[in-house]
mmCIF file of C-alpha atoms and ligand atoms in Angstrom:
data_model
loop_
_atom_site.group_PDB
_atom_site.id
_atom_site.type_symbol
_atom_site.label_atom_id
_atom_site.label_comp_id
_atom_site.label_asym_id
_atom_site.label_seq_id
_atom_site.Cartn_x
_atom_site.Cartn_y
_atom_site.Cartn_z
ATOM 1 C CA MET A 1 191.603 43.077 -79.736
ATOM 2 C CA SER A 2 193.923 45.629 -81.273
ATOM 3 C CA TYR A 3 193.909 47.357 -84.633
ATOM 4 C CA VAL A 4 197.692 47.691 -84.394
ATOM 5 C CA PRO A 5 199.780 45.117 -86.312
ATOM 6 C CA ASP A 6 201.972 42.603 -84.443
ATOM 7 C CA SER A 7 205.217 44.175 -85.646
ATOM 8 C CA VAL A 8 204.312 47.353 -83.729
ATOM 9 C CA ILE A 9 203.015 45.473 -80.676
ATOM 10 C CA ASN A 10 206.282 43.476 -80.535
ATOM 11 C CA PHE A 11 208.286 46.698 -80.816
ATOM 12 C CA LEU A 12 206.771 47.855 -77.521
ATOM 13 C CA GLN A 13 209.073 45.396 -75.713
ATOM 14 C CA THR A 14 212.108 47.465 -76.802
ATOM 15 C CA PRO A 15 214.197 48.339 -73.709
ATOM 16 C CA VAL A 16 214.487 51.994 -72.753
ATOM 17 C CA SER A 17 216.638 53.884 -70.262
ATOM 18 C CA LEU A 18 216.336 57.418 -68.956
ATOM 19 C CA LEU A 19 219.079 59.528 -67.416
ATOM 20 C CA LYS A 20 217.281 62.866 -67.549
ATOM 21 C CA LEU A 21 214.579 64.809 -69.357
ATOM 22 C CA GLU A 22 215.332 68.294 -70.554
ATOM 23 C CA LEU A 23 212.469 70.674 -71.345
ATOM 24 C CA VAL A 24 213.414 73.472 -73.718
ATOM 25 C CA VAL A 25 211.177 76.332 -74.822
ATOM 26 C CA LEU A 26 212.054 77.810 -78.202
ATOM 27 C CA GLU A 27 210.604 80.856 -79.848
ATOM 28 C CA LEU A 28 210.641 80.790 -83.637
ATOM 29 C CA PRO A 29 209.936 84.095 -85.365
ATOM 30 C CA GLN A 30 207.182 83.746 -87.996
ATOM 31 C CA VAL A 31 207.392 85.040 -91.533
ATOM 32 C CA LYS A 32 204.072 86.810 -90.882
ATOM 33 C CA PRO A 33 201.216 86.749 -88.369
ATOM 34 C CA PHE A 34 198.612 83.997 -88.771
ATOM 35 C CA TYR A 35 194.943 84.702 -87.959
ATOM 36 C CA SER A 36 192.323 82.037 -87.251
ATOM 37 C CA ALA A 37 189.122 81.709 -85.232
ATOM 38 C CA VAL A 38 191.238 80.749 -82.211
ATOM 39 C CA GLY A 39 193.456 83.831 -82.287
ATOM 40 C CA VAL A 40 196.534 85.399 -83.835
ATOM 41 C CA ARG A 41 200.073 84.018 -83.800
ATOM 42 C CA ASN A 42 203.157 86.171 -84.331
ATOM 43 C CA SER A 43 205.766 83.669 -83.266
ATOM 44 C CA ARG A 44 205.786 80.010 -82.426
ATOM 45 C CA LYS A 45 206.558 79.174 -78.834
ATOM 46 C CA ALA A 46 207.593 75.528 -79.019
ATOM 47 C CA LEU A 47 208.253 73.091 -76.212
ATOM 48 C CA ILE A 48 210.913 70.513 -77.059
ATOM 49 C CA VAL A 49 211.446 67.485 -74.817
ATOM 50 C CA LYS A 50 214.951 65.994 -74.880
ATOM 51 C CA TRP A 51 215.189 62.397 -73.667
ATOM 52 C CA HIS A 52 218.753 61.616 -72.532
ATOM 53 C CA ASP A 53 219.262 57.878 -72.226
ATOM 54 C CA GLN A 54 221.914 56.276 -70.050
ATOM 55 C CA ASN A 55 224.282 55.672 -72.973
ATOM 56 C CA GLY A 56 224.450 59.318 -74.004
ATOM 57 C CA THR A 57 221.913 59.253 -76.838
ATOM 58 C CA VAL A 58 219.515 62.205 -76.981
ATOM 59 C CA GLY A 59 216.055 61.985 -78.552
ATOM 60 C CA TYR A 60 213.848 64.966 -79.407
ATOM 61 C CA GLY A 61 210.096 65.312 -79.078
ATOM 62 C CA GLU A 62 207.867 68.296 -79.737
ATOM 63 C CA CYS A 63 204.832 69.358 -77.736
ATOM 64 C CA SER A 64 202.828 71.203 -80.372
ATOM 65 C CA CYS A 65 200.008 72.643 -78.269
ATOM 66 C CA ARG A 66 199.501 76.404 -78.352
ATOM 67 C CA PRO A 67 200.903 78.755 -75.695
ATOM 68 C CA ASP A 68 197.273 79.440 -74.641
ATOM 69 C CA PRO A 69 194.300 77.086 -74.074
ATOM 70 C CA PHE A 70 192.344 78.337 -77.136
ATOM 71 C CA TYR A 71 192.746 75.336 -79.464
ATOM 72 C CA SER A 72 192.608 72.663 -76.746
ATOM 73 C CA HIS A 73 192.871 72.755 -72.957
ATOM 74 C CA GLU A 74 196.636 72.210 -73.182
ATOM 75 C CA PHE A 75 199.090 75.101 -73.219
ATOM 76 C CA VAL A 76 202.884 75.272 -73.080
ATOM 77 C CA ASP A 77 203.400 76.283 -69.440
ATOM 78 C CA GLY A 78 200.782 73.744 -68.342
ATOM 79 C CA ALA A 79 202.600 71.043 -70.313
ATOM 80 C CA ILE A 80 205.853 71.909 -68.536
ATOM 81 C CA GLN A 81 204.138 71.585 -65.172
ATOM 82 C CA VAL A 82 202.458 68.276 -66.047
ATOM 83 C CA ILE A 83 205.740 66.750 -67.239
ATOM 84 C CA SER A 84 207.755 68.051 -64.278
ATOM 85 C CA GLU A 85 205.312 67.196 -61.505
ATOM 86 C CA TYR A 86 203.491 64.146 -62.813
ATOM 87 C CA ILE A 87 205.020 62.488 -65.876
ATOM 88 C CA TYR A 88 208.704 62.536 -64.957
ATOM 89 C CA PRO A 89 208.176 60.828 -61.557
ATOM 90 C CA LEU A 90 205.985 58.170 -63.214
ATOM 91 C CA LEU A 91 208.792 57.210 -65.604
ATOM 92 C CA ALA A 92 211.219 56.116 -62.882
ATOM 93 C CA HIS A 93 210.629 52.363 -63.143
ATOM 94 C CA SER A 94 209.958 52.135 -66.884
ATOM 95 C CA LYS A 95 212.144 49.510 -68.541
ATOM 96 C CA THR A 96 210.425 49.178 -71.937
ATOM 97 C CA TYR A 97 208.532 51.318 -74.448
ATOM 98 C CA ASP A 98 205.368 49.635 -73.215
ATOM 99 C CA ASP A 99 206.127 50.581 -69.586
ATOM 100 C CA VAL A 100 206.380 54.218 -70.659
ATOM 101 C CA LEU A 101 203.048 54.049 -72.518
ATOM 102 C CA LYS A 102 201.424 52.549 -69.424
ATOM 103 C CA ALA A 103 202.936 55.262 -67.212
ATOM 104 C CA LEU A 104 201.695 57.987 -69.585
ATOM 105 C CA SER A 105 198.226 56.461 -69.687
ATOM 106 C CA LYS A 106 197.819 57.259 -65.980
ATOM 107 C CA ILE A 107 197.477 60.931 -66.949
ATOM 108 C CA ARG A 108 193.990 61.838 -68.166
ATOM 109 C CA GLY A 109 194.042 64.051 -71.255
ATOM 110 C CA TRP A 110 197.165 66.171 -71.888
ATOM 111 C CA ASN A 111 197.634 64.366 -75.195
ATOM 112 C CA PHE A 112 200.033 66.856 -76.786
ATOM 113 C CA THR A 113 202.183 66.672 -73.654
ATOM 114 C CA LYS A 114 202.258 62.875 -73.464
ATOM 115 C CA ALA A 115 202.928 62.693 -77.208
ATOM 116 C CA ALA A 116 206.047 64.841 -76.811
ATOM 117 C CA VAL A 117 207.480 62.476 -74.197
ATOM 118 C CA GLU A 118 206.726 59.376 -76.272
ATOM 119 C CA MET A 119 208.190 61.024 -79.352
ATOM 120 C CA ALA A 120 211.409 61.960 -77.521
ATOM 121 C CA MET A 121 211.805 58.411 -76.190
ATOM 122 C CA ASN A 122 211.119 56.904 -79.609
ATOM 123 C CA ASP A 123 213.590 59.303 -81.217
ATOM 124 C CA ALA A 124 216.299 58.242 -78.749
ATOM 125 C CA ILE A 125 215.621 54.584 -79.604
ATOM 126 C CA ARG A 126 215.724 55.315 -83.325
ATOM 127 C CA ARG A 127 218.959 57.280 -83.080
ATOM 128 C CA ALA A 128 220.598 54.524 -81.027
ATOM 129 C CA THR A 129 219.362 51.482 -82.993
ATOM 130 C CA GLY A 130 218.137 52.728 -86.383
ATOM 131 C CA THR A 131 214.610 51.441 -85.694
ATOM 132 C CA GLY A 132 211.817 53.389 -84.031
ATOM 133 C CA ILE A 133 208.120 52.575 -83.870
ATOM 134 C CA LEU A 134 207.460 53.967 -87.368
ATOM 135 C CA GLU A 135 210.284 51.869 -88.857
ATOM 136 C CA ALA A 136 208.755 48.845 -87.123
ATOM 137 C CA TRP A 137 205.348 49.547 -88.694
ATOM 138 C CA GLU A 138 205.200 47.169 -91.618
ATOM 139 C CA ARG A 139 203.140 49.085 -94.135
ATOM 140 C CA PRO A 140 204.069 50.404 -97.552
ATOM 141 C CA ASN A 141 204.934 54.097 -97.581
ATOM 142 C CA LEU A 142 205.601 56.923 -99.999
ATOM 143 C CA ASP A 143 208.966 58.535 -100.672
ATOM 144 C CA LYS A 144 207.300 61.929 -101.157
ATOM 145 C CA VAL A 145 204.319 63.408 -99.380
ATOM 146 C CA PRO A 146 201.705 65.707 -100.984
ATOM 147 C CA VAL A 147 201.211 68.949 -99.104
ATOM 148 C CA GLY A 148 198.243 71.252 -98.569
ATOM 149 C CA ILE A 149 198.332 74.827 -97.317
ATOM 150 C CA SER A 150 196.290 76.112 -94.379
ATOM 151 C CA MET A 151 195.614 79.815 -94.920
ATOM 152 C CA GLY A 152 194.680 82.194 -92.109
ATOM 153 C CA LEU A 153 191.814 84.687 -92.127
ATOM 154 C CA PHE A 154 192.572 87.480 -94.592
ATOM 155 C CA LYS A 155 192.249 91.196 -93.926
ATOM 156 C CA ASP A 156 191.334 92.127 -97.491
ATOM 157 C CA GLU A 157 190.697 90.818 -100.947
ATOM 158 C CA SER A 158 194.030 91.673 -102.560
ATOM 159 C CA ILE A 159 196.086 89.880 -99.893
ATOM 160 C CA MET A 160 193.729 86.918 -100.201
ATOM 161 C CA GLU A 161 194.010 86.778 -103.992
ATOM 162 C CA ASN A 162 197.800 87.112 -103.933
ATOM 163 C CA THR A 163 198.136 84.323 -101.389
ATOM 164 C CA ILE A 164 195.827 82.055 -103.385
ATOM 165 C CA ASN A 165 197.769 82.666 -106.598
ATOM 166 C CA GLU A 166 201.074 82.069 -104.875
ATOM 167 C CA ALA A 167 199.823 78.832 -103.293
ATOM 168 C CA ILE A 168 198.578 77.575 -106.655
ATOM 169 C CA SER A 169 201.868 78.408 -108.387
ATOM 170 C CA GLU A 170 203.841 76.640 -105.638
ATOM 171 C CA GLY A 171 201.909 73.447 -106.383
ATOM 172 C CA TYR A 172 200.027 72.894 -103.124
ATOM 173 C CA HIS A 173 197.699 69.919 -103.403
ATOM 174 C CA ARG A 174 194.967 71.488 -101.303
ATOM 175 C CA LEU A 175 193.993 75.011 -100.336
ATOM 176 C CA LYS A 176 192.431 75.173 -96.885
ATOM 177 C CA PHE A 177 190.757 78.414 -95.889
ATOM 178 C CA LYS A 178 190.212 79.287 -92.260
ATOM 179 C CA ILE A 179 186.635 80.510 -91.773
ATOM 180 C CA SER A 180 184.489 81.896 -88.945
ATOM 181 C CA PRO A 181 181.042 83.530 -88.615
ATOM 182 C CA SER A 182 182.598 86.996 -88.544
ATOM 183 C CA TYR A 183 184.430 86.241 -91.801
ATOM 184 C CA ALA A 184 181.315 85.923 -93.969
ATOM 185 C CA HIS A 185 182.339 88.925 -96.117
ATOM 186 C CA PRO A 186 181.406 89.356 -99.779
ATOM 187 C CA PHE A 187 185.117 89.621 -100.729
ATOM 188 C CA VAL A 188 185.794 86.244 -99.132
ATOM 189 C CA PHE A 189 182.978 84.518 -101.026
ATOM 190 C CA ARG A 190 184.071 86.203 -104.241
ATOM 191 C CA ALA A 191 187.706 85.110 -103.899
ATOM 192 C CA ILE A 192 186.690 81.538 -103.066
ATOM 193 C CA ASP A 193 184.253 81.509 -105.940
ATOM 194 C CA GLU A 194 186.973 82.577 -108.384
ATOM 195 C CA CYS A 195 189.517 80.129 -107.022
ATOM 196 C CA SER A 196 190.036 77.344 -109.547
ATOM 197 C CA HIS A 197 191.994 74.824 -107.448
ATOM 198 C CA PRO A 198 190.523 71.284 -107.649
ATOM 199 C CA ASN A 199 190.926 70.602 -103.910
ATOM 200 C CA ILE A 200 189.564 73.261 -101.558
ATOM 201 C CA SER A 201 188.473 72.940 -97.945
ATOM 202 C CA PHE A 202 187.447 75.115 -94.998
ATOM 203 C CA ASP A 203 188.493 75.036 -91.339
ATOM 204 C CA ALA A 204 186.222 76.764 -88.813
ATOM 205 C CA ASN A 205 188.097 75.720 -85.657
ATOM 206 C CA GLY A 206 184.781 75.177 -83.902
ATOM 207 C CA SER A 207 183.618 78.769 -84.363
ATOM 208 C CA PHE A 208 180.016 78.243 -85.548
ATOM 209 C CA GLY A 209 177.324 78.092 -82.895
ATOM 210 C CA LYS A 210 173.567 77.545 -83.037
ATOM 211 C CA ASP A 211 172.962 81.206 -83.940
ATOM 212 C CA ASP A 212 175.332 81.072 -86.924
ATOM 213 C CA PHE A 213 173.583 78.543 -89.170
ATOM 214 C CA GLN A 214 172.766 81.072 -91.842
ATOM 215 C CA LYS A 215 176.423 82.116 -92.142
ATOM 216 C CA LEU A 216 177.522 78.500 -92.044
ATOM 217 C CA SER A 217 175.175 77.731 -94.922
ATOM 218 C CA GLN A 218 176.854 80.456 -97.003
ATOM 219 C CA PHE A 219 180.159 78.583 -96.670
ATOM 220 C CA ALA A 220 178.566 75.125 -96.944
ATOM 221 C CA HIS A 221 176.939 76.233 -100.185
ATOM 222 C CA PHE A 222 180.296 75.737 -101.982
ATOM 223 C CA GLY A 223 180.086 72.011 -101.269
ATOM 224 C CA TYR A 224 183.617 71.809 -99.852
ATOM 225 C CA VAL A 225 184.526 69.846 -96.732
ATOM 226 C CA ILE A 226 184.299 71.937 -93.538
ATOM 227 C CA GLU A 227 186.749 71.051 -90.781
ATOM 228 C CA GLN A 228 185.471 71.303 -87.210
ATOM 229 C CA PRO A 229 182.457 73.557 -87.879
ATOM 230 C CA PHE A 230 181.179 73.343 -84.283
ATOM 231 C CA ALA A 231 182.996 73.542 -80.965
ATOM 232 C CA PRO A 232 184.260 70.244 -79.534
ATOM 233 C CA GLY A 233 181.469 68.787 -77.413
ATOM 234 C CA SER A 234 178.746 70.296 -79.620
ATOM 235 C CA HIS A 235 178.679 67.755 -82.401
ATOM 236 C CA TYR A 236 174.917 67.402 -82.009
ATOM 237 C CA LEU A 237 174.646 70.765 -83.799
ATOM 238 C CA LYS A 238 175.385 68.980 -87.076
ATOM 239 C CA GLU A 239 172.071 67.193 -86.896
ATOM 240 C CA VAL A 240 170.280 70.355 -85.787
ATOM 241 C CA TYR A 241 171.818 72.250 -88.707
ATOM 242 C CA GLU A 242 170.915 69.533 -91.209
ATOM 243 C CA PHE A 243 167.277 69.572 -90.083
ATOM 244 C CA ALA A 244 166.795 72.733 -92.169
ATOM 245 C CA ASN A 245 169.823 72.599 -94.498
ATOM 246 C CA PRO A 246 171.516 70.181 -96.914
ATOM 247 C CA GLU A 247 173.896 67.647 -95.374
ATOM 248 C CA LEU A 248 177.283 69.025 -94.278
ATOM 249 C CA SER A 249 180.457 67.465 -95.557
ATOM 250 C CA GLU A 250 182.450 67.419 -92.330
ATOM 251 C CA CYS A 251 186.042 66.777 -91.295
ATOM 252 C CA LEU A 252 186.838 66.567 -87.593
ATOM 253 C CA ASP A 253 189.947 67.937 -85.905
ATOM 254 C CA GLU A 254 189.675 69.233 -82.286
ATOM 255 C CA GLU A 255 186.773 66.900 -81.478
ATOM 256 C CA VAL A 256 188.645 63.623 -81.944
ATOM 257 C CA GLU A 257 191.277 62.959 -79.280
ATOM 258 C CA THR A 258 190.667 59.231 -78.847
ATOM 259 C CA LEU A 259 189.809 56.206 -80.955
ATOM 260 C CA GLY A 260 186.541 55.942 -79.026
ATOM 261 C CA GLN A 261 185.494 59.378 -80.216
ATOM 262 C CA LEU A 262 186.356 58.506 -83.800
ATOM 263 C CA ILE A 263 184.249 55.351 -83.573
ATOM 264 C CA GLU A 264 181.377 57.413 -82.188
ATOM 265 C CA TYR A 265 181.465 59.949 -85.050
ATOM 266 C CA LYS A 266 182.685 57.850 -87.953
ATOM 267 C CA GLU A 267 179.310 57.477 -89.689
ATOM 268 C CA GLN A 268 178.780 61.214 -89.669
ATOM 269 C CA ILE A 269 182.063 62.488 -91.044
ATOM 270 C CA SER A 270 183.543 62.443 -94.498
ATOM 271 C CA GLU A 271 187.168 62.661 -93.400
ATOM 272 C CA LEU A 272 189.482 62.977 -90.411
ATOM 273 C CA ASN A 273 192.383 65.308 -89.666
ATOM 274 C CA ILE A 274 194.825 63.297 -87.526
ATOM 275 C CA LYS A 275 197.330 65.245 -85.455
ATOM 276 C CA PRO A 276 199.768 62.927 -83.690
ATOM 277 C CA GLY A 277 199.938 65.288 -80.710
ATOM 278 C CA ARG A 278 196.184 65.681 -80.392
ATOM 279 C CA VAL A 279 195.615 61.918 -80.243
ATOM 280 C CA GLY A 280 198.348 61.427 -77.635
ATOM 281 C CA GLY A 281 201.386 60.162 -79.523
ATOM 282 C CA LEU A 282 202.831 57.711 -81.992
ATOM 283 C CA PHE A 283 201.249 54.495 -80.790
ATOM 284 C CA ASN A 284 197.780 56.078 -80.704
ATOM 285 C CA THR A 285 198.364 57.614 -84.126
ATOM 286 C CA ILE A 286 199.285 54.241 -85.604
ATOM 287 C CA GLU A 287 196.171 52.741 -84.025
ATOM 288 C CA MET A 288 193.945 55.505 -85.390
ATOM 289 C CA ILE A 289 195.436 55.287 -88.876
ATOM 290 C CA GLU A 290 195.035 51.506 -88.865
ATOM 291 C CA TYR A 291 191.408 51.943 -87.831
ATOM 292 C CA CYS A 292 190.854 54.465 -90.636
ATOM 293 C CA LEU A 293 192.529 52.249 -93.246
ATOM 294 C CA GLN A 294 190.619 49.153 -92.101
ATOM 295 C CA ASN A 295 187.299 51.048 -92.107
ATOM 296 C CA SER A 296 187.803 53.175 -95.242
ATOM 297 C CA ILE A 297 187.734 56.501 -93.402
ATOM 298 C CA PRO A 298 189.718 59.053 -95.430
ATOM 299 C CA ALA A 299 192.403 60.551 -93.180
ATOM 300 C CA TRP A 300 195.332 62.929 -93.501
ATOM 301 C CA ILE A 301 197.884 64.464 -91.150
ATOM 302 C CA GLY A 302 197.230 67.935 -89.761
ATOM 303 C CA GLY A 303 199.716 70.457 -88.443
ATOM 304 C CA MET A 304 200.144 72.795 -85.470
ATOM 305 C CA PHE A 305 202.894 74.983 -86.946
ATOM 306 C CA GLU A 306 205.465 72.485 -85.739
ATOM 307 C CA THR A 307 209.166 73.204 -85.863
ATOM 308 C CA GLY A 308 211.231 70.946 -88.118
ATOM 309 C CA ILE A 309 211.348 68.300 -85.378
ATOM 310 C CA GLY A 310 207.599 67.771 -85.118
ATOM 311 C CA ARG A 311 207.037 68.363 -88.810
ATOM 312 C CA ALA A 312 209.570 65.740 -89.918
ATOM 313 C CA GLN A 313 207.774 63.199 -87.756
ATOM 314 C CA ASN A 314 204.357 64.264 -89.080
ATOM 315 C CA LEU A 315 205.631 63.871 -92.634
ATOM 316 C CA GLN A 316 206.980 60.397 -91.929
ATOM 317 C CA ILE A 317 203.571 59.402 -90.547
ATOM 318 C CA ALA A 318 201.859 60.983 -93.562
ATOM 319 C CA SER A 319 203.983 58.801 -95.847
ATOM 320 C CA PHE A 320 201.957 55.772 -94.693
ATOM 321 C CA LEU A 321 198.678 57.262 -95.980
ATOM 322 C CA LEU A 322 198.973 56.232 -99.602
ATOM 323 C CA ASN A 323 195.600 57.630 -100.661
ATOM 324 C CA ALA A 324 195.538 60.979 -98.860
ATOM 325 C CA LYS A 325 195.412 63.867 -101.304
ATOM 326 C CA ALA A 326 197.208 66.369 -99.063
ATOM 327 C CA HIS A 327 198.524 66.922 -95.530
ATOM 328 C CA ASP A 328 198.788 70.272 -93.695
ATOM 329 C CA GLN A 329 202.586 70.079 -93.605
ATOM 330 C CA SER A 330 203.918 73.130 -95.395
ATOM 331 C CA PRO A 331 207.662 73.651 -95.840
ATOM 332 C CA SER A 332 209.474 75.514 -93.080
ATOM 333 C CA SER A 333 209.884 78.740 -95.066
ATOM 334 C CA ARG A 334 206.123 79.235 -95.114
ATOM 335 C CA TYR A 335 206.107 79.654 -91.338
ATOM 336 C CA PHE A 336 209.484 80.616 -89.929
ATOM 337 C CA THR A 337 212.425 82.845 -90.728
ATOM 338 C CA LYS A 338 214.659 80.264 -89.032
ATOM 339 C CA ASP A 339 214.078 76.591 -88.165
ATOM 340 C CA ILE A 340 216.104 74.034 -86.188
ATOM 341 C CA LEU A 341 217.050 71.287 -88.665
ATOM 342 C CA VAL A 342 220.333 71.114 -90.564
ATOM 343 C CA ASN A 343 218.323 70.212 -93.657
ATOM 344 C CA THR A 344 215.520 72.801 -93.613
ATOM 345 C CA ILE A 345 212.281 71.191 -94.861
ATOM 346 C CA GLU A 346 211.552 72.287 -98.403
ATOM 347 C CA MET A 347 208.753 71.526 -100.865
ATOM 348 C CA GLU A 348 209.106 70.766 -104.552
ATOM 349 C CA ASN A 349 206.011 70.956 -106.792
ATOM 350 C CA GLY A 350 203.752 70.451 -103.812
ATOM 351 C CA PHE A 351 205.673 67.434 -102.464
ATOM 352 C CA ILE A 352 208.128 66.983 -99.597
ATOM 353 C CA HIS A 353 210.662 64.238 -100.233
ATOM 354 C CA ALA A 354 211.669 61.633 -97.672
ATOM 355 C CA SER A 355 215.241 62.968 -97.502
ATOM 356 C CA TYR A 356 213.817 65.861 -95.465
ATOM 357 C CA PHE A 357 211.882 63.815 -92.964
ATOM 358 C CA LEU A 358 213.732 60.542 -92.399
ATOM 359 C CA ASN A 359 216.468 60.905 -89.744
ATOM 360 C CA PRO A 360 216.395 64.707 -89.370
ATOM 361 C CA GLN A 361 219.466 66.263 -87.734
ATOM 362 C CA ILE A 362 219.238 69.137 -85.273
ATOM 363 C CA ASP A 363 221.049 72.385 -86.085
ATOM 364 C CA GLU A 364 222.554 72.921 -82.612
ATOM 365 C CA ASN A 365 223.488 76.543 -83.259
ATOM 366 C CA ALA A 366 219.986 77.488 -84.360
ATOM 367 C CA PHE A 367 218.536 75.481 -81.465
ATOM 368 C CA GLN A 368 220.671 77.435 -78.966
ATOM 369 C CA GLU A 369 219.914 80.743 -80.603
ATOM 370 C CA LEU A 370 216.130 80.222 -80.456
ATOM 371 C CA THR A 371 216.060 78.880 -76.875
ATOM 372 C CA VAL A 372 214.263 81.136 -74.393
ATOM 373 C CA LYS A 373 214.074 78.816 -71.392
ATOM 374 C CA SER A 374 215.196 75.354 -70.330
ATOM 375 C CA LEU A 375 214.777 73.062 -67.388
ATOM 376 C CA SER A 376 216.384 69.741 -66.475
ATOM 377 C CA LEU A 377 214.645 66.858 -64.692
ATOM 378 C CA GLU A 378 217.057 64.401 -63.158
ATOM 379 C CA SER A 379 216.897 62.249 -60.049
HETATM 380 O O1 OSB B 1 193.006 73.764 -86.950
HETATM 381 O O2 OSB B 1 194.337 72.719 -88.230
HETATM 382 C C1 OSB B 1 194.130 73.573 -87.349
HETATM 383 C C2 OSB B 1 197.409 75.371 -86.556
HETATM 384 C C3 OSB B 1 197.291 75.514 -85.199
HETATM 385 C C4 OSB B 1 196.149 75.114 -84.569
HETATM 386 C C5 OSB B 1 195.120 74.510 -85.309
HETATM 387 C C6 OSB B 1 195.245 74.330 -86.660
HETATM 388 C C7 OSB B 1 196.391 74.794 -87.306
HETATM 389 C C8 OSB B 1 196.574 74.736 -88.749
HETATM 390 C C9 OSB B 1 197.982 74.819 -89.238
HETATM 391 O O3 OSB B 1 195.664 74.758 -89.526
HETATM 392 C C10 OSB B 1 198.317 73.800 -90.252
HETATM 393 C C11 OSB B 1 199.786 73.823 -90.513
HETATM 394 O O4 OSB B 1 200.605 73.571 -89.569
HETATM 395 O O5 OSB B 1 200.162 74.077 -91.670
HETATM 396 MG MG1 MG B 2 191.807 72.315 -87.900
#
């Protein structure tokens, strides 16, 4: 049994060819540092996979894991090693999209890494034929996607208030505040209390442990959804917490890497953040979204500070979620001083229009300029 519609299953028979894989590391300067419970980011080190097919078409995929293993076990240099030593050799006899998925499934975990390879292959197919797996997915979709902002931990009240006011005036459909036990400051509670936006949420990135229930309850008191309150693998703490506190309204992120995990937790969560990289690629994302739609689990697409390449794909996926109120897919200018698409992704009144995310073109000059390292895999 599959939750995936026949049109997508049939698409998996699409022929593929591979001449070489190119792995390129880019470094995109950020507009400003971003603080969260998993650490600070000053620039975005991005791994781009280029799939060169035998007819000269090049497809692009993005591996959106962090440079360190603080969000998930994956990290950029590890991803490069896994692709070079294990994934590339497995691809040798792949003749169809399905063959590639089967080859990738031999690797346990490393979802962001496998997703980048699938995305690059799919992009090559789409550029050559006009139809990729998302075009083959026969579901209605939106021509503009509502966007939410994910805001880092703030150093003081005035920066926090300015950022909130700016986000509201730019039309963001959701304000998401990063939180952590060490962030339970009076100024934070005051600013959140005074914030009038109708859609507010929190993201703890797994930072609350069993000794932090009192601080967690101070945030939970607002009644907003809390994303990943406990560390992945510690979901039992929800029940322990609720033994002495009101029920938590929970969204999962880090904890859900497979459909099996979603099925395990679905009764206990109020919504799901789906990151195409985290769940291991496009096919798995389609399957998870289908499962959510068929089981009325509210879901939206999360971000990992992707470059334009990964973001355009995330936005296209988000366009299939007709009822989602907002996706963590801010415009490029919120993150980077320079991005790598010809048509830099922009937001208008809190929406990103399809012209930015369907068929994105790479700005080769910017791509070159931001490259710090590259490696070619060819037999
Ligand atoms: O937890 O959603 C998260 C970025 C990197 C790692 C984890 C997360 C995030 C974000 C960024 O919140 C969302 C975005 O790209 O706008
Ligand atoms: Mg999150």
